[in-house]
Amino acid sequence: MTAPTFSVLDLVPVRSGQTSAQAMTASMALAQRADELGLRRYWFAEHHNMPSVASTSPPVLIAAAAARTKRIRVGSGGVMLPNHAPLIVAEQFAALEALAPGRIDLGLGRAPGSDPVITQLLRSSGAAGDVERFPSHVQDIALMLQPGGATLQFTSGSEYQVVSTPAASASPEIWLLGSSDYSAQLAATQGLPYVFANHFAGAGLERALELYRTTFQPSEHLAAPRTFVTANVIAAPTADEAEARALPQLRMMARLRRNKPMTATETVEQAQQGLRDAADAEEQRIIDAMRSRWFVGEGAQVASDLTAFAERHGVDEVMLALAAGSYDAEPLDATPGRIQTLELLA
């Protein structure tokens, strides 16, 4: 078996006692290390109003990471398009492409990335589009990102030229993200590369990839299907340490699935103490079910399991959602567990 290429998906996690500034410092150091280790790409997610997630603005984080790296592709995983006007997205990513030529990915999704209240606030200006218009907005962005821009045709018959930047020499690579049949079919119909959010979805990976590959229609963007998948991954020198570092994120995801109030991510010690103090059969059931789909263990074993996973699904790339938690004594402006995972796998 040939080992897949690895990439990173970063939500800029915020742990207990950590500031956003410290969390971002840690993520920037992780992006630099991923660049040094030869990973293919580094993407930032978009989530809002979550105590444990600081990746609220992918374009800002992409610019910061691009300035600190040399060769790795940087991008969004993804921009939640219903929250934004298509022209703004096109302008932001055209500017990023000009700042880091040949290194920018624009991953687009249609989920809100938060709760209904925040969704309403994001769309209160009227600038953002309806979810139902997602397919046409994807096409609009692709057109506006072309060096020649897009041409609007008015009912009067006159035309109006729209460009995302005055003199583009190239455009970012556009990917569609999703965890459902809808996203797979849309990517296939529009002839775009596709990423299945396996780190978040509980099921449907095989069907989504099959739909994408069997219904793919070649386009000017892409001649044949191109896809990869994400996975929650933690590697450590010992299996015991890897399991301990998995616990904070597993407990946070269990709270999310049960609609319980969210908090900053616990440290390993806090998560262990929480389980001891409040044994909860339902929480443990959810944790066990999620853990069965994660890749957690010693570095060599995790690498082997990821290689088999990639081969089983016919992909040459796996995007790692680095889920390793931190111990109390570890620096607040660093992320040793996540860097350790990368180093062991690379």
mmCIF file of C-alpha atoms in Angstrom, residues 220-338:
data_model
loop_
_atom_site.group_PDB
_atom_site.id
_atom_site.type_symbol
_atom_site.label_atom_id
_atom_site.label_comp_id
_atom_site.label_asym_id
_atom_site.label_seq_id
_atom_site.Cartn_x
_atom_site.Cartn_y
_atom_site.Cartn_z
ATOM 1 C CA GLU A 220 -13.203 23.575 -17.499
ATOM 2 C CA HIS A 221 -12.084 23.285 -13.858
ATOM 3 C CA LEU A 222 -11.585 19.522 -13.754
ATOM 4 C CA ALA A 223 -11.458 16.703 -16.301
ATOM 5 C CA ALA A 224 -12.002 13.778 -13.905
ATOM 6 C CA PRO A 225 -13.275 13.270 -10.330
ATOM 7 C CA ARG A 226 -10.898 14.432 -7.622
ATOM 8 C CA THR A 227 -11.623 13.906 -3.962
ATOM 9 C CA PHE A 228 -10.196 13.331 -0.512
ATOM 10 C CA VAL A 229 -11.613 12.774 2.952
ATOM 11 C CA THR A 230 -11.104 14.121 6.449
ATOM 12 C CA ALA A 231 -10.494 12.134 9.625
ATOM 13 C CA ASN A 232 -10.085 12.770 13.350
ATOM 14 C CA VAL A 233 -6.525 11.748 14.191
ATOM 15 C CA ILE A 234 -4.325 11.588 17.293
ATOM 16 C CA ALA A 235 -0.889 9.956 17.362
ATOM 17 C CA ALA A 236 1.417 9.726 20.367
ATOM 18 C CA PRO A 237 4.464 7.725 21.486
ATOM 19 C CA THR A 238 2.134 5.388 23.403
ATOM 20 C CA ALA A 239 -1.445 4.274 22.894
ATOM 21 C CA ASP A 240 -2.307 5.341 26.454
ATOM 22 C CA GLU A 241 -1.192 8.906 25.832
ATOM 23 C CA ALA A 242 -3.100 9.047 22.546
ATOM 24 C CA GLU A 243 -6.306 7.855 24.235
ATOM 25 C CA ALA A 244 -5.858 10.424 27.024
ATOM 26 C CA ARG A 245 -5.369 13.239 24.524
ATOM 27 C CA ALA A 246 -8.518 12.141 22.647
ATOM 28 C CA LEU A 247 -10.789 12.490 25.666
ATOM 29 C CA PRO A 248 -11.255 16.323 25.773
ATOM 30 C CA GLN A 249 -12.431 16.517 22.164
ATOM 31 C CA LEU A 250 -14.609 13.427 22.509
ATOM 32 C CA ARG A 251 -16.347 14.895 25.556
ATOM 33 C CA MET A 252 -16.875 18.197 23.777
ATOM 34 C CA MET A 253 -18.413 16.458 20.763
ATOM 35 C CA ALA A 254 -20.662 14.439 23.075
ATOM 36 C CA ARG A 255 -21.932 17.689 24.638
ATOM 37 C CA LEU A 256 -22.581 19.099 21.176
ATOM 38 C CA ARG A 257 -24.526 16.000 20.100
ATOM 39 C CA ARG A 258 -26.667 16.237 23.255
ATOM 40 C CA ASN A 259 -27.312 19.992 22.883
ATOM 41 C CA LYS A 260 -25.625 20.751 26.187
ATOM 42 C CA PRO A 261 -24.003 24.149 26.893
ATOM 43 C CA MET A 262 -20.631 24.411 25.206
ATOM 44 C CA THR A 263 -17.422 25.355 26.992
ATOM 45 C CA ALA A 264 -13.787 25.827 26.113
ATOM 46 C CA THR A 265 -12.111 22.487 25.441
ATOM 47 C CA GLU A 266 -11.113 20.743 28.654
ATOM 48 C CA THR A 267 -7.545 19.775 29.382
ATOM 49 C CA VAL A 268 -6.787 16.070 29.589
ATOM 50 C CA GLU A 269 -6.877 16.189 33.400
ATOM 51 C CA GLN A 270 -10.175 18.071 33.437
ATOM 52 C CA ALA A 271 -11.757 15.589 31.046
ATOM 53 C CA GLN A 272 -10.554 12.624 33.079
ATOM 54 C CA GLN A 273 -11.849 14.201 36.294
ATOM 55 C CA GLY A 274 -15.171 14.994 34.625
ATOM 56 C CA LEU A 275 -15.709 11.376 33.729
ATOM 57 C CA ARG A 276 -14.857 10.276 37.254
ATOM 58 C CA ASP A 277 -17.146 12.834 38.901
ATOM 59 C CA ALA A 278 -20.193 12.438 36.689
ATOM 60 C CA ALA A 279 -20.442 8.990 35.172
ATOM 61 C CA ASP A 280 -23.028 9.209 32.394
ATOM 62 C CA ALA A 281 -24.009 6.135 30.410
ATOM 63 C CA GLU A 282 -25.420 8.148 27.504
ATOM 64 C CA GLU A 283 -22.299 10.308 27.222
ATOM 65 C CA GLN A 284 -20.102 7.218 27.294
ATOM 66 C CA ARG A 285 -22.183 5.585 24.580
ATOM 67 C CA ILE A 286 -21.717 8.612 22.305
ATOM 68 C CA ILE A 287 -17.992 8.794 23.101
ATOM 69 C CA ASP A 288 -17.517 5.098 22.327
ATOM 70 C CA ALA A 289 -19.399 5.400 19.027
ATOM 71 C CA MET A 290 -17.319 8.393 17.915
ATOM 72 C CA ARG A 291 -14.059 6.886 19.122
ATOM 73 C CA SER A 292 -14.632 3.831 16.936
ATOM 74 C CA ARG A 293 -14.363 6.055 13.852
ATOM 75 C CA TRP A 294 -11.288 8.010 14.982
ATOM 76 C CA PHE A 295 -7.648 7.146 14.361
ATOM 77 C CA VAL A 296 -5.989 7.114 17.783
ATOM 78 C CA GLY A 297 -2.837 5.327 18.894
ATOM 79 C CA GLU A 298 0.896 4.995 18.422
ATOM 80 C CA GLY A 299 2.301 6.800 15.406
ATOM 81 C CA ALA A 300 3.181 3.741 13.320
ATOM 82 C CA GLN A 301 -0.199 2.108 13.916
ATOM 83 C CA VAL A 302 -2.137 5.280 13.089
ATOM 84 C CA ALA A 303 -0.113 5.768 9.909
ATOM 85 C CA SER A 304 -0.844 2.193 8.861
ATOM 86 C CA ASP A 305 -4.560 2.564 9.621
ATOM 87 C CA LEU A 306 -4.770 5.822 7.651
ATOM 88 C CA THR A 307 -3.047 4.212 4.676
ATOM 89 C CA ALA A 308 -5.580 1.366 4.702
ATOM 90 C CA PHE A 309 -8.422 3.890 5.095
ATOM 91 C CA ALA A 310 -7.225 5.930 2.096
ATOM 92 C CA GLU A 311 -6.820 2.824 -0.051
ATOM 93 C CA ARG A 312 -10.268 1.530 0.919
ATOM 94 C CA HIS A 313 -11.876 4.769 -0.275
ATOM 95 C CA GLY A 314 -9.665 5.298 -3.307
ATOM 96 C CA VAL A 315 -8.072 8.589 -2.243
ATOM 97 C CA ASP A 316 -4.443 9.696 -2.203
ATOM 98 C CA GLU A 317 -4.922 12.371 0.455
ATOM 99 C CA VAL A 318 -6.338 12.444 3.974
ATOM 100 C CA MET A 319 -7.001 15.736 5.727
ATOM 101 C CA LEU A 320 -6.242 15.375 9.416
ATOM 102 C CA ALA A 321 -8.524 17.001 11.959
ATOM 103 C CA LEU A 322 -5.922 17.029 14.724
ATOM 104 C CA ALA A 323 -7.950 16.291 17.844
ATOM 105 C CA ALA A 324 -5.187 15.930 20.449
ATOM 106 C CA GLY A 325 -5.957 17.708 23.713
ATOM 107 C CA SER A 326 -3.448 19.397 26.011
ATOM 108 C CA TYR A 327 -2.274 18.606 29.521
ATOM 109 C CA ASP A 328 -2.514 21.226 32.278
ATOM 110 C CA ALA A 329 1.242 21.813 32.321
ATOM 111 C CA GLU A 330 1.607 22.405 28.583
ATOM 112 C CA PRO A 331 2.079 26.020 27.387
ATOM 113 C CA LEU A 332 -1.067 27.961 26.549
ATOM 114 C CA ASP A 333 0.461 29.408 23.389
ATOM 115 C CA ALA A 334 1.517 26.033 21.966
ATOM 116 C CA THR A 335 -0.126 22.812 20.887
ATOM 117 C CA PRO A 336 2.329 19.971 21.615
ATOM 118 C CA GLY A 337 -0.190 17.170 21.107
ATOM 119 C CA ARG A 338 -1.162 18.296 17.636
#
